[in-house]
mmCIF file of C-alpha atoms and ligand atoms in Angstrom:
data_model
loop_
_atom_site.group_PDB
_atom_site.id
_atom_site.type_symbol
_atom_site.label_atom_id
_atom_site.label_comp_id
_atom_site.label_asym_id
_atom_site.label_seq_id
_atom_site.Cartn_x
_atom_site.Cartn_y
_atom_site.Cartn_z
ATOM 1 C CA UNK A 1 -52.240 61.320 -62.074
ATOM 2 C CA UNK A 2 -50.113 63.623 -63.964
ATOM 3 C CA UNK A 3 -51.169 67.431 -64.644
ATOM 4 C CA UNK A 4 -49.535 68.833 -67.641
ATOM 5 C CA UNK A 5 -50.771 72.248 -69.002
ATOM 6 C CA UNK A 6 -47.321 71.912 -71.637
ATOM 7 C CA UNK A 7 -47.538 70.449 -75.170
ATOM 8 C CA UNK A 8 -43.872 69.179 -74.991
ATOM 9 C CA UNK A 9 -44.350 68.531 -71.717
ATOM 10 C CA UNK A 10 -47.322 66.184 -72.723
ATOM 11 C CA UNK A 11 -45.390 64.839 -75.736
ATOM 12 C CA UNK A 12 -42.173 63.680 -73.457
ATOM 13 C CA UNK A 13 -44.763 62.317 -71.084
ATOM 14 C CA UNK A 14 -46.893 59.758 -74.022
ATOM 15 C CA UNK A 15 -44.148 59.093 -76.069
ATOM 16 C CA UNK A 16 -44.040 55.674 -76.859
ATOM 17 C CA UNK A 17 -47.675 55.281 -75.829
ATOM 18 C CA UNK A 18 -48.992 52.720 -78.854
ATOM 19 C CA UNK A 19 -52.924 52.817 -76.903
ATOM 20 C CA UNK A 20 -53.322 56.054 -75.534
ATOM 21 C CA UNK A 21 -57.066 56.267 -74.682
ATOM 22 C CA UNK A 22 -58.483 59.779 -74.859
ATOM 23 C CA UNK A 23 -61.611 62.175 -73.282
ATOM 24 C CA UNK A 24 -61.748 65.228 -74.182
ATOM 25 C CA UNK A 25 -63.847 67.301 -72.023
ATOM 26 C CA UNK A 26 -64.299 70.943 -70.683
ATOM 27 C CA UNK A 27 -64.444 70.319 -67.059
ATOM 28 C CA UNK A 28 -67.047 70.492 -64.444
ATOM 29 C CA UNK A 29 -67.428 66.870 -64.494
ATOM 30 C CA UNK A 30 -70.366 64.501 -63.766
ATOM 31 C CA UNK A 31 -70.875 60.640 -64.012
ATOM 32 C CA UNK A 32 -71.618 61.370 -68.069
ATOM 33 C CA UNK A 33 -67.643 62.304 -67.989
ATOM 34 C CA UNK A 34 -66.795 59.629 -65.637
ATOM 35 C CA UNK A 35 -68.481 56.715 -67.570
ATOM 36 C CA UNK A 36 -66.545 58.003 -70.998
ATOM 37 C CA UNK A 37 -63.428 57.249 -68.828
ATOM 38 C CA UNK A 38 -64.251 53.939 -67.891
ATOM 39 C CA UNK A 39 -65.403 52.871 -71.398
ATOM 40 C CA UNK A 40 -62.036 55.046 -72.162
ATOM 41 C CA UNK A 41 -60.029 52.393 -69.995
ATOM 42 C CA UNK A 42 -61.441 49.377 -72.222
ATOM 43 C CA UNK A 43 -60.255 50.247 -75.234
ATOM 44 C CA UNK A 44 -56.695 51.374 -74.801
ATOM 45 C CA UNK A 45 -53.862 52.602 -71.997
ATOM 46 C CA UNK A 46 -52.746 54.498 -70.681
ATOM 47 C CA UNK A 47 -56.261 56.683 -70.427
ATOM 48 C CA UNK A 48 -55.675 60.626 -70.867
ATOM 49 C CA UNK A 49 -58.348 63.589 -70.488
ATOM 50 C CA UNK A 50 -57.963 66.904 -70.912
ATOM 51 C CA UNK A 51 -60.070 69.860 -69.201
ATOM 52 C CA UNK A 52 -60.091 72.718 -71.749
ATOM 53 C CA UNK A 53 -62.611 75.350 -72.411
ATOM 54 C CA UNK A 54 -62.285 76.292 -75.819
ATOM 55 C CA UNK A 55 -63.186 79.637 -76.403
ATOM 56 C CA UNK A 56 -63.021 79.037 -80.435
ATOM 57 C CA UNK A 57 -66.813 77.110 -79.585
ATOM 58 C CA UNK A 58 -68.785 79.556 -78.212
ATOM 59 C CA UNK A 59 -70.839 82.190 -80.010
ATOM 60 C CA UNK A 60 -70.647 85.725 -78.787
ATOM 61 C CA UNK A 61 -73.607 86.237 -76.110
ATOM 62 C CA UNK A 62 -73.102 82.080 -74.952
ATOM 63 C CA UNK A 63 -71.849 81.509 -71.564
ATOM 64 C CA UNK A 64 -67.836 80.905 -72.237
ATOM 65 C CA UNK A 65 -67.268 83.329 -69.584
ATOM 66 C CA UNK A 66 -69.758 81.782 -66.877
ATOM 67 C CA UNK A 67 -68.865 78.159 -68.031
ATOM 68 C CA UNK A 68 -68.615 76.457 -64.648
ATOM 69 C CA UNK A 69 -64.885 75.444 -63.581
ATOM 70 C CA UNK A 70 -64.522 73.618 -60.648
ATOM 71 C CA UNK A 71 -60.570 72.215 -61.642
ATOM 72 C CA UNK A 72 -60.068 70.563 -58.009
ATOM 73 C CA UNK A 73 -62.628 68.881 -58.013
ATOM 74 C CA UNK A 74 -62.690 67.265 -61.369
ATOM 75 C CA UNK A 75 -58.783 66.439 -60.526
ATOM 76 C CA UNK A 76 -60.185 64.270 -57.565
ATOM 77 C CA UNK A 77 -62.440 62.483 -59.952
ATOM 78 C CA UNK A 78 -60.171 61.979 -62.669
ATOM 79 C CA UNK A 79 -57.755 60.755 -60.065
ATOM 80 C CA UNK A 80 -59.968 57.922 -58.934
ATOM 81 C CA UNK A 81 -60.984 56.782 -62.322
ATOM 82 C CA UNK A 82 -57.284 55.961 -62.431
ATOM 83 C CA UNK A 83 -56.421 58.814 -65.186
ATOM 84 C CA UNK A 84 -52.821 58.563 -66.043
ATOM 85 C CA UNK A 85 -52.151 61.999 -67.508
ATOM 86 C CA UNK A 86 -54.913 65.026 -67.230
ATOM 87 C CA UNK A 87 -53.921 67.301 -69.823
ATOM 88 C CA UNK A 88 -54.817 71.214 -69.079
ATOM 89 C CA UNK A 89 -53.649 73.310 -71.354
ATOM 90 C CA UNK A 90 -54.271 77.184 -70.389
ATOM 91 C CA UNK A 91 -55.659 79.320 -73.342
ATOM 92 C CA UNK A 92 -51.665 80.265 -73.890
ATOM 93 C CA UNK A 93 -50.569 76.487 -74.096
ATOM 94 C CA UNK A 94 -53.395 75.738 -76.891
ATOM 95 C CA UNK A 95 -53.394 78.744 -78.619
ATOM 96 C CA UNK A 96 -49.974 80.223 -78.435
ATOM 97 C CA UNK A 97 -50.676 82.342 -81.408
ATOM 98 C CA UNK A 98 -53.823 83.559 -82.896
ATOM 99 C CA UNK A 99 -55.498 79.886 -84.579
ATOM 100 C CA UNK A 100 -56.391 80.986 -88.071
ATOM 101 C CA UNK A 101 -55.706 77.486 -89.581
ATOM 102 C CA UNK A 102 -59.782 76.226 -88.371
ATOM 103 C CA UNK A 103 -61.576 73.233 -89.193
ATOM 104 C CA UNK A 104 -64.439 73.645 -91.145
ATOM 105 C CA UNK A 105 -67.295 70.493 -91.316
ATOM 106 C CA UNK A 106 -69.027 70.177 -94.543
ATOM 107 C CA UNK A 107 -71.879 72.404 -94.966
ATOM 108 C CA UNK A 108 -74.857 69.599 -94.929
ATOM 109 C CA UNK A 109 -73.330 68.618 -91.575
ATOM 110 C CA UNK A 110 -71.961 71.478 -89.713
ATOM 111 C CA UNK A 111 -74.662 74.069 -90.713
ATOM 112 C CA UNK A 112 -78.053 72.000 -89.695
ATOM 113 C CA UNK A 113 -79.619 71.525 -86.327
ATOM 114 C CA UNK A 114 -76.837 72.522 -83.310
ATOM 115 C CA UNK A 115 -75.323 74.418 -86.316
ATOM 116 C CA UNK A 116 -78.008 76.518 -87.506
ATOM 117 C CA UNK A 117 -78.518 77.469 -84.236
ATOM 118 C CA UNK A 118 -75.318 78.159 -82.936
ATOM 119 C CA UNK A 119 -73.041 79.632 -86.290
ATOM 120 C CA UNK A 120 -69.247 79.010 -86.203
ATOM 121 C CA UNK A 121 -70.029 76.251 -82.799
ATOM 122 C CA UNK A 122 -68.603 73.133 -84.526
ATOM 123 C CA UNK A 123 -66.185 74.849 -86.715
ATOM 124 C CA UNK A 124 -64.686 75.312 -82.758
ATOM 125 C CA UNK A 125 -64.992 72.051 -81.780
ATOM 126 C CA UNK A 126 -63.166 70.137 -84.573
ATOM 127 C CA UNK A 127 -60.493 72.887 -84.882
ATOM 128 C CA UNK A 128 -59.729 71.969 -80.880
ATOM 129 C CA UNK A 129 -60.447 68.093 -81.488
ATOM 130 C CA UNK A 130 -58.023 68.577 -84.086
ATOM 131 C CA UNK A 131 -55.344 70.036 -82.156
ATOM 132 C CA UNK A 132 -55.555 68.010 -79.068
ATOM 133 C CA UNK A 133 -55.429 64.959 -80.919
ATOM 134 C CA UNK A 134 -52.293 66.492 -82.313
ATOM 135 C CA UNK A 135 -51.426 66.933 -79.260
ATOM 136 C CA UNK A 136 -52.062 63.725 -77.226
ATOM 137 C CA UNK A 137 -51.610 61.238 -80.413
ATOM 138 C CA UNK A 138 -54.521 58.844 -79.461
ATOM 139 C CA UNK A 139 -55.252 55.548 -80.384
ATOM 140 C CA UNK A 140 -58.849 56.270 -79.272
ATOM 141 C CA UNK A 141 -60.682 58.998 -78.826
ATOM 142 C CA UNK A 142 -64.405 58.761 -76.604
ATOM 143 C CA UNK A 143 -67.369 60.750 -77.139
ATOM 144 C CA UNK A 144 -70.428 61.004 -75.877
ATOM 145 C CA UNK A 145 -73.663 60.440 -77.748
ATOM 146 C CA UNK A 146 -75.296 62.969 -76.061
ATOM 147 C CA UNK A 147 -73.688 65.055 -78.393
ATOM 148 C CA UNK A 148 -74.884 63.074 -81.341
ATOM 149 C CA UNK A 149 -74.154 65.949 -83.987
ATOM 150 C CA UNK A 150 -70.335 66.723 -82.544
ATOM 151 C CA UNK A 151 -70.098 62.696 -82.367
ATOM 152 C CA UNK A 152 -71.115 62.200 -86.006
ATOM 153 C CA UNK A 153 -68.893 65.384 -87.009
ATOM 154 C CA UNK A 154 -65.952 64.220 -85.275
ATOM 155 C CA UNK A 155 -65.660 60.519 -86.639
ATOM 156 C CA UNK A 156 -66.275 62.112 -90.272
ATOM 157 C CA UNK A 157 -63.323 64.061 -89.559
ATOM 158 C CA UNK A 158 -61.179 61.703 -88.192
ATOM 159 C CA UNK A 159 -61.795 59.376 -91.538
ATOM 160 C CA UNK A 160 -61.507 61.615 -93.902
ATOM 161 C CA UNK A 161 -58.221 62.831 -92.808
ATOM 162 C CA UNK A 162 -57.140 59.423 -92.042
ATOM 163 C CA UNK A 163 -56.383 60.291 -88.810
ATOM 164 C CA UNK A 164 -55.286 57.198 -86.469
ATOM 165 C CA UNK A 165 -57.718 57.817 -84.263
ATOM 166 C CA UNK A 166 -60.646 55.546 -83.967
ATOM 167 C CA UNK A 167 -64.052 57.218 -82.607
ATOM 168 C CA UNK A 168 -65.645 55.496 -79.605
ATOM 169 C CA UNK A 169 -69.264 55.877 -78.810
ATOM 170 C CA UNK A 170 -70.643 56.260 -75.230
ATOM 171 C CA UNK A 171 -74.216 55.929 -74.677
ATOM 172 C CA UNK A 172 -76.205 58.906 -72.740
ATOM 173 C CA UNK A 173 -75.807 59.051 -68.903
ATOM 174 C CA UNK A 174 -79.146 59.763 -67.755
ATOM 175 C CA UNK A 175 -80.684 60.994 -64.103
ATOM 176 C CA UNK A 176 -83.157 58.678 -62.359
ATOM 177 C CA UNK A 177 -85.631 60.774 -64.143
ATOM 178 C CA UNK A 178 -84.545 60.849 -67.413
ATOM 179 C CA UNK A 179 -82.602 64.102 -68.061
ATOM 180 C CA UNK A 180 -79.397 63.565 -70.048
ATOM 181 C CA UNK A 181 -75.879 64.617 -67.589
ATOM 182 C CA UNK A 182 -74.706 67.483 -68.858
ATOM 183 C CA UNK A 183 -72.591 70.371 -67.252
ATOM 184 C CA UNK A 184 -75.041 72.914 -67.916
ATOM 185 C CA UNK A 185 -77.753 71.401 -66.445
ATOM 186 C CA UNK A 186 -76.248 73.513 -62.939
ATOM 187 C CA UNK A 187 -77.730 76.341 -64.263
ATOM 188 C CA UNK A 188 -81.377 75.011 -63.521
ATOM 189 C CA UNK A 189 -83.510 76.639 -60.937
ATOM 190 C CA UNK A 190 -85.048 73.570 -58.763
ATOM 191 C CA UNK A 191 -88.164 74.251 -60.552
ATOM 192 C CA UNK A 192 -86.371 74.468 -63.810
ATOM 193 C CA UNK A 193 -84.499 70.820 -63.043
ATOM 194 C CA UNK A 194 -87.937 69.423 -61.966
ATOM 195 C CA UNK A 195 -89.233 70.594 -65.370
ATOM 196 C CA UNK A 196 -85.793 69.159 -67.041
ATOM 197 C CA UNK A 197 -86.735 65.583 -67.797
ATOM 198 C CA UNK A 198 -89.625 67.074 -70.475
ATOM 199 C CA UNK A 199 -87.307 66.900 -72.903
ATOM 200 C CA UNK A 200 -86.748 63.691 -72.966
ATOM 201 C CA UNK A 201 -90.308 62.728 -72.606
ATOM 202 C CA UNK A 202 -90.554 65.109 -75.614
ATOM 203 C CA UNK A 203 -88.604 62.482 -77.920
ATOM 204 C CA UNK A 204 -89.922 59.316 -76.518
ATOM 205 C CA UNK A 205 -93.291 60.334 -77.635
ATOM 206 C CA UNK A 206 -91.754 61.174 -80.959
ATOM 207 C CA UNK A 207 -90.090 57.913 -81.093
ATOM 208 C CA UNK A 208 -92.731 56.032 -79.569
ATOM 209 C CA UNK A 209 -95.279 57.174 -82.353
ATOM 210 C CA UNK A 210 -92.785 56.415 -85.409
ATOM 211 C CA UNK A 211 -92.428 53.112 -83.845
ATOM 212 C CA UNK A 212 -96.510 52.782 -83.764
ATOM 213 C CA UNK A 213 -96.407 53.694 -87.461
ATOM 214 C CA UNK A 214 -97.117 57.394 -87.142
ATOM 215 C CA UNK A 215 -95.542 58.477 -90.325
ATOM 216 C CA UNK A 216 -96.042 62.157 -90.655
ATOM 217 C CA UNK A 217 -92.867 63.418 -88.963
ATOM 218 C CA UNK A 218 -93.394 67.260 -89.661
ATOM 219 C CA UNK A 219 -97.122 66.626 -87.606
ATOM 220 C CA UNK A 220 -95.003 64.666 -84.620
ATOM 221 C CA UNK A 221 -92.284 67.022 -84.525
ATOM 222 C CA UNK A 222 -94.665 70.169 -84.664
ATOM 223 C CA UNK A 223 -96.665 68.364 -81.907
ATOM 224 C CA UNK A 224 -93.954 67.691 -79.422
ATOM 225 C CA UNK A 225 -92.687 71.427 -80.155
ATOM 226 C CA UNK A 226 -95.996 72.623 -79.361
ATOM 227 C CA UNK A 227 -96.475 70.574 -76.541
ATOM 228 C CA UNK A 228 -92.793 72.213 -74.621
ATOM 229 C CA UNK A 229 -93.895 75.435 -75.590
ATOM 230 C CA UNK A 230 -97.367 75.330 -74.171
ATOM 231 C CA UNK A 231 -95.008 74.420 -70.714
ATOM 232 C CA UNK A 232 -93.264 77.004 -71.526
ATOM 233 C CA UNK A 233 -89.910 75.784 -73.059
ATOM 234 C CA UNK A 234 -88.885 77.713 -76.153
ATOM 235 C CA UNK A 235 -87.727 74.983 -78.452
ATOM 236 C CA UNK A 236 -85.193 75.598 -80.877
ATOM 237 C CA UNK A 237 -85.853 72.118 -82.539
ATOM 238 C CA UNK A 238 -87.072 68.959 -82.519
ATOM 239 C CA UNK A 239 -86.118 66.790 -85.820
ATOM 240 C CA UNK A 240 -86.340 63.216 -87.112
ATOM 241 C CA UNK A 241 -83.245 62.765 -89.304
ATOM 242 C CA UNK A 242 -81.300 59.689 -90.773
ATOM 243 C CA UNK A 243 -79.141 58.276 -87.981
ATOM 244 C CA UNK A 244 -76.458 57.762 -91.219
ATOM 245 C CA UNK A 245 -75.909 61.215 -92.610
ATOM 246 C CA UNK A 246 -78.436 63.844 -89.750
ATOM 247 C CA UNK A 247 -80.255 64.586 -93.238
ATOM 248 C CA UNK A 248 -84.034 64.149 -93.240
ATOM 249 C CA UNK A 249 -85.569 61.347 -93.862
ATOM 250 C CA UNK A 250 -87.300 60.690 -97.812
ATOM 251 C CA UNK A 251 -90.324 59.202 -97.607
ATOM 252 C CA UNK A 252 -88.874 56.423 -99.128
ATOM 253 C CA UNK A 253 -86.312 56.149 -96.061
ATOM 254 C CA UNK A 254 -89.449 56.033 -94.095
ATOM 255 C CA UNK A 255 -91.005 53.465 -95.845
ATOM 256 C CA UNK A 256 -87.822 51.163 -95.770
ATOM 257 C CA UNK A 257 -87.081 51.400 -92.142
ATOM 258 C CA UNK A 258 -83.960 53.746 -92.104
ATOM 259 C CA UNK A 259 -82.467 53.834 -89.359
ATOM 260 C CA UNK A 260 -83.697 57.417 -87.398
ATOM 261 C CA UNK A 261 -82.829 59.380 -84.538
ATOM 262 C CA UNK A 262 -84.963 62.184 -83.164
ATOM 263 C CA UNK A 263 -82.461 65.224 -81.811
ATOM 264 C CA UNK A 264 -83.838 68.323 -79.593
ATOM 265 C CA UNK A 265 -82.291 71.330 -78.461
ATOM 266 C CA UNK A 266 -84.972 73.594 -76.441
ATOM 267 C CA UNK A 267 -84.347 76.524 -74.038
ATOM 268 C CA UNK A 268 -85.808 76.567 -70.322
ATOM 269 C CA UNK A 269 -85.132 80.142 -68.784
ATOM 270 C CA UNK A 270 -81.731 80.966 -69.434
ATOM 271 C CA UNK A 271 -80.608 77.254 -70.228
ATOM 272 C CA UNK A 272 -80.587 75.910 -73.583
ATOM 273 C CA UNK A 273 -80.463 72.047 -73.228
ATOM 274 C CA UNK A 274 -79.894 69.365 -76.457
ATOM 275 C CA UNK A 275 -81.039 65.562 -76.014
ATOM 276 C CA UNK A 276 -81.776 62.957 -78.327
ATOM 277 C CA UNK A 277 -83.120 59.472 -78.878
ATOM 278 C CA UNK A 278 -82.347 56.616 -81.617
ATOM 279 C CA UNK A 279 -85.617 55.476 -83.071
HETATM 280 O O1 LIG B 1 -68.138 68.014 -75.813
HETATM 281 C C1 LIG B 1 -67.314 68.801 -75.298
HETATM 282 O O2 LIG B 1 -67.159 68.861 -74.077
HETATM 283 C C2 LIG B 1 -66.497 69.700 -76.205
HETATM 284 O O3 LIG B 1 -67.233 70.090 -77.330
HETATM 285 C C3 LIG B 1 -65.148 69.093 -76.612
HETATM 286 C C4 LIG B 1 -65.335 67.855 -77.463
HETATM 287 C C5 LIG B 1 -64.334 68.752 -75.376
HETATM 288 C C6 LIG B 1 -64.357 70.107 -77.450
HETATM 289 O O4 LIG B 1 -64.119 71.275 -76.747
#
């Protein structure tokens, strides 16, 4: 596997590449990031990744600074999922200058759920999609559905732009237990990470009562907000919304069978974890 931190460097590197397959990721990788580069490897090659903290995504008072990097040993993973080129860019390689030019998501999008929550967060992201798809030129691009806001952001983007870039889905890589992989679940205590999987207990009761017919979604997602609290979570949300557009649901939708996806994003301690769950 090749490490480039360059842009030309990268560009001499791909050129000519018709399939490049891309994951963008910030490092500290788990099986989550490992299965995006095997479904990665299906749709295209040569299969790229790039480890990249983007400072543009994180609010003042969020952990950019304690992120966890651990570059050697995602390198060994990356090299045994038979990466070709690991693109690492250091903050001077990416942002060479001060990035003014930013991506900004449409309101009804960008400024609900993960975005009311965290102002400016996917403004970061699709500015540093953006320029790494500039950068690597994919054919493909694979994301995680995990993040099921970013996901749905970042294939808007990509169409509306035309960008040649098609938008992969990967389904959630879950623990035995049920907690969605994610890098900041390190920052659980072991009673915290025995607690964990509540969240996504949280939403299969949500889901599992829409699916019984339970119709009054403020009720269910009140209830299931109630419920972490009382064990002590402080939830930031939990909210039924239209799979299509993350808008909520009209009764009518309800009635018709719409197609619905409950998303949560709740804090335990210090750790604020997001989950959701297709209804
Ligand atoms: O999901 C992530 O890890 C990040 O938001 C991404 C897409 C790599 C952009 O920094």
């Amino acid at each position: 596997m090749k490490i480039i931190s360059s842009i030309e460097e990268l560009r001499d590197q791909l050129s000519g590449q018709l399939r490049t397959s891309f994951v963008p990721t910030m490092g500290n990788l788990h099986e989550g990031h490992l299965s995006l580069m095997r479904l990665a490897r299906k749709h295209g090659d040569p299969v790229v990744a790039s480890i990249f903290v983007n400072r543009l995504q994180f609010g003042p008072g969020e952990d950019f600074e304690k992120y966890p990097r651990t570059f050697q040993a995602d390198v060994e993973k990356l090299e045994k999922e038979g990466v070709y080129v690991l693109f690492a860019p250091t903050e001077k390689d990416l942002y060479p200058e001060p990035q003014e030019f930013r991506i900004r998501p449409p309101e009804d999008l960008g400024n609900t759920l993960e975005g009311e929550f965290r102002p400016g967060f996917f403004t970061g992201v699709t500015t540093v999609v953006m320029k790494l798809f500039a950068c690597v030129q994919p054919r493909v691009a694979v994301f995680g559905k995990k993040d099921y806001q970013q996901l749905m952001i970042i294939r808007n983007m990509s169409r509306q732009f035309a960008l040649p870039t098609e938008i992969i889905a990967a389904e959630t890589y879950r623990a035995e237990d049920g907690l969605a992989l994610s890098s900041r679940n390190m920052y659980l205590s072991a009673p915290e990470r025995a607690e964990a999987p509540a969240l996504y207990r949280a939403l299969n009761f949500v889901a599992s009562e829409m699916r019984a017919g339970h119709l009054d979604i403020y009720q269910l997602e009140h209830q299931a907000m109630d419920e972490l609290a009382k064990r002590g979570w402080n939830p930031d949300y939990i909210s039924i919304r239209k799979r299509i557009d993350l808008q909520p649901p009209s009764a009518g939708d309800l009635a018709q069978g719409t197609p619905l996806v409950v998303l949560a994003a709740a804090k335990l301690g210090g750790t604020r974890l997001i989950d959701n769950l297709e209804i």
